[in-house]
Coordinates of C-alpha atoms and ligand atoms in Angstrom, one line a residue:
X1 CA -125.2 6.4 -77.3
X2 CA -128.8 5.8 -77.3
X3 CA -129.3 3.1 -75.0
X4 CA -126.8 4.1 -71.9
X5 CA -128.9 7.7 -73.0
X6 CA -132.3 5.9 -71.8
X7 CA -130.5 4.7 -69.2
X8 CA -130.1 8.6 -67.5
X9 CA -133.0 9.1 -69.1
X10 CA -134.7 5.5 -66.1
X11 CA -132.2 6.6 -62.7
X12 CA -133.1 10.2 -62.7
X13 CA -137.1 9.2 -63.3
X14 CA -136.5 7.2 -60.2
X15 CA -135.6 9.8 -57.8
X16 CA -138.5 11.9 -59.1
X17 CA -141.1 9.8 -58.2
X18 CA -139.2 8.2 -54.7
X19 CA -139.2 12.8 -54.0
X20 CA -143.4 12.4 -55.0
X21 CA -145.0 15.2 -56.4
X22 CA -143.2 18.0 -54.9
X23 CA -141.1 18.2 -57.8
X24 CA -143.8 18.8 -60.1
X25 CA -144.6 23.0 -59.1
X26 CA -141.4 24.9 -58.3
X27 CA -142.9 28.2 -56.0
X28 CA -141.2 31.1 -56.1
X29 CA -140.1 34.8 -55.2
X30 CA -142.9 33.8 -51.8
X31 CA -143.3 37.0 -49.5
X32 CA -145.9 37.5 -46.6
X33 CA -146.6 41.2 -45.4
X34 CA -145.0 41.6 -41.9
X35 CA -148.2 42.8 -39.6
X36 CA -148.2 45.1 -36.8
X37 CA -149.5 44.7 -33.6
X38 CA -153.1 44.0 -33.3
X39 CA -153.5 43.1 -36.7
X40 CA -154.7 39.6 -37.8
X41 CA -154.7 39.8 -41.4
X42 CA -152.1 39.6 -43.4
X43 CA -151.8 38.3 -47.2
X44 CA -148.9 36.2 -49.2
X45 CA -147.8 36.0 -51.7
X46 CA -145.7 34.0 -54.3
X47 CA -145.2 32.6 -58.2
X48 CA -145.8 29.4 -58.3
X49 CA -145.1 26.7 -61.7
X50 CA -147.0 23.3 -62.2
X51 CA -145.1 21.4 -64.2
X52 CA -149.4 19.9 -65.4
X53 CA -152.0 21.4 -65.5
X54 CA -152.5 21.3 -61.5
X55 CA -155.6 23.1 -59.3
X56 CA -154.0 25.3 -55.6
X57 CA -157.2 24.4 -53.4
X58 CA -156.0 25.1 -50.1
X59 CA -153.6 26.6 -47.8
X60 CA -152.6 26.4 -44.5
X61 CA -150.3 28.1 -42.2
X62 CA -149.8 27.4 -37.4
X63 CA -149.4 31.9 -37.5
X64 CA -153.5 32.1 -38.5
X65 CA -156.5 30.7 -37.3
X66 CA -157.6 30.3 -40.2
X67 CA -155.7 30.9 -44.4
X68 CA -158.0 31.8 -47.8
X69 CA -156.5 31.4 -51.9
X70 CA -157.9 34.8 -52.6
X71 CA -158.6 37.4 -55.5
X72 CA -159.2 40.7 -55.9
X73 CA -161.0 42.2 -58.2
X74 CA -162.8 45.5 -59.3
X75 CA -166.2 45.7 -58.9
X76 CA -168.2 48.9 -59.9
X77 CA -165.2 51.4 -58.7
X78 CA -164.9 49.2 -55.7
X79 CA -162.0 46.6 -54.2
X80 CA -163.5 43.6 -53.0
X81 CA -161.8 39.9 -52.6
X82 CA -162.9 37.2 -52.2
X83 CA -161.8 33.3 -51.3
X84 CA -162.2 30.8 -54.7
X85 CA -164.3 28.6 -54.1
X86 CA -162.8 25.6 -56.5
X87 CA -159.2 26.8 -56.2
X88 CA -156.6 29.0 -57.9
X89 CA -156.2 26.9 -61.8
X90 CA -151.9 26.3 -62.2
X91 CA -152.2 25.8 -66.2
X92 CA -148.9 23.4 -67.0
X93 CA -145.5 25.6 -67.4
X94 CA -147.2 29.1 -66.8
X95 CA -146.8 31.1 -64.1
X96 CA -149.1 31.6 -61.7
X97 CA -149.1 35.0 -60.1
X98 CA -149.6 35.8 -56.2
X99 CA -149.5 40.2 -55.6
X100 CA -151.1 42.0 -53.6
X101 CA -154.1 43.8 -55.3
X102 CA -154.1 40.4 -57.5
X103 CA -154.9 37.1 -56.2
X104 CA -153.4 35.6 -52.8
X105 CA -153.1 33.2 -50.1
X106 CA -155.1 35.1 -47.7
X107 CA -153.8 34.4 -43.4
X108 CA -156.5 35.9 -41.0
X109 CA -156.9 35.2 -37.7
X110 CA -152.9 35.5 -36.6
X111 CA -151.6 34.0 -33.6
X112 CA -148.9 36.6 -34.0
X113 CA -147.5 39.3 -35.2
X114 CA -145.4 38.6 -38.2
X115 CA -142.3 40.6 -37.7
X116 CA -140.1 41.4 -40.7
X117 CA -137.7 39.3 -42.0
X118 CA -139.1 36.1 -40.3
X119 CA -139.7 33.7 -41.5
X120 CA -143.5 31.8 -41.8
X121 CA -144.1 28.2 -42.8
X122 CA -146.9 27.6 -45.4
X123 CA -148.6 24.6 -46.2
X124 CA -149.9 24.8 -49.9
X125 CA -153.0 21.7 -51.0
X126 CA -152.0 21.1 -54.8
X127 CA -154.3 18.9 -56.6
X128 CA -153.7 17.5 -60.8
X129 CA -155.5 16.8 -62.8
X130 CA -156.7 13.6 -61.6
X131 CA -158.1 14.9 -58.4
X132 CA -154.7 13.4 -56.4
X133 CA -154.0 15.6 -53.7
X134 CA -150.4 16.7 -52.0
X135 CA -148.6 19.6 -50.6
X136 CA -146.2 21.1 -50.9
X137 CA -144.1 23.0 -47.4
X138 CA -142.5 26.3 -48.0
X139 CA -140.9 29.4 -45.5
X140 CA -141.8 32.2 -47.0
X141 CA -140.2 35.2 -46.2
X142 CA -141.7 38.2 -44.0
X143 CA -140.9 41.9 -45.4
X144 CA -143.0 44.6 -46.7
X145 CA -142.4 44.7 -49.7
X146 CA -141.5 41.6 -52.3
X147 CA -138.2 40.8 -52.0
X148 CA -136.1 42.3 -54.6
X149 CA -133.6 39.0 -55.0
X150 CA -133.8 37.2 -58.4
X151 CA -136.2 35.3 -58.8
X152 CA -133.9 31.9 -60.2
X153 CA -130.8 32.1 -57.1
X154 CA -132.0 30.1 -55.1
X155 CA -128.8 29.5 -53.2
X156 CA -128.1 32.8 -51.7
X157 CA -126.4 33.7 -47.9
X158 CA -125.3 36.9 -49.3
X159 CA -123.3 38.4 -46.6
X160 CA -123.7 41.6 -47.5
X161 CA -127.7 41.7 -47.4
X162 CA -129.1 43.7 -50.7
X163 CA -131.5 46.2 -50.3
X164 CA -133.3 47.5 -53.0
X165 CA -135.6 50.0 -52.7
X166 CA -136.4 52.2 -55.7
X167 CA -138.4 50.6 -57.1
X168 CA -140.7 52.0 -59.8
X169 CA -144.8 51.8 -58.9
Ligands
CU1 CU1 -158.1 38.5 -49.1

């Protein structure tokens, strides 16, 4: 049965090639922090897993005049954040987590408040090891904290909206 298995593999490979680079990157648990009127900046967070060595080199969103990839770190007891000048490395097969207090997508110069339970479009620009760029389009849920959903469940329109707010920090 070796022959037919090869045929199947070839067929799948063709499908993947047709749908491009986005297949090589998986984004889960994406969310952006809701804002109040007058607030001009917020953060967006997610887990990104790349199949091959990749870099996140840019972000953009129609809701923000400026979007950057930021890093937060302690500098002599002071929490500071700064844009990553050469992007965020996504090593092959390793989930890279963007979360409050760490790496995050910074959305600045917001054009309108981000209201809870709405979604905002976010475009990630990725660069592979050969320098080829591609983009991934996301719809990011707006909330006050990470969505308490199992990260593997993409099926999802639960009729009873779960609100697990009993997180232990
Ligand atoms: Cu920031």
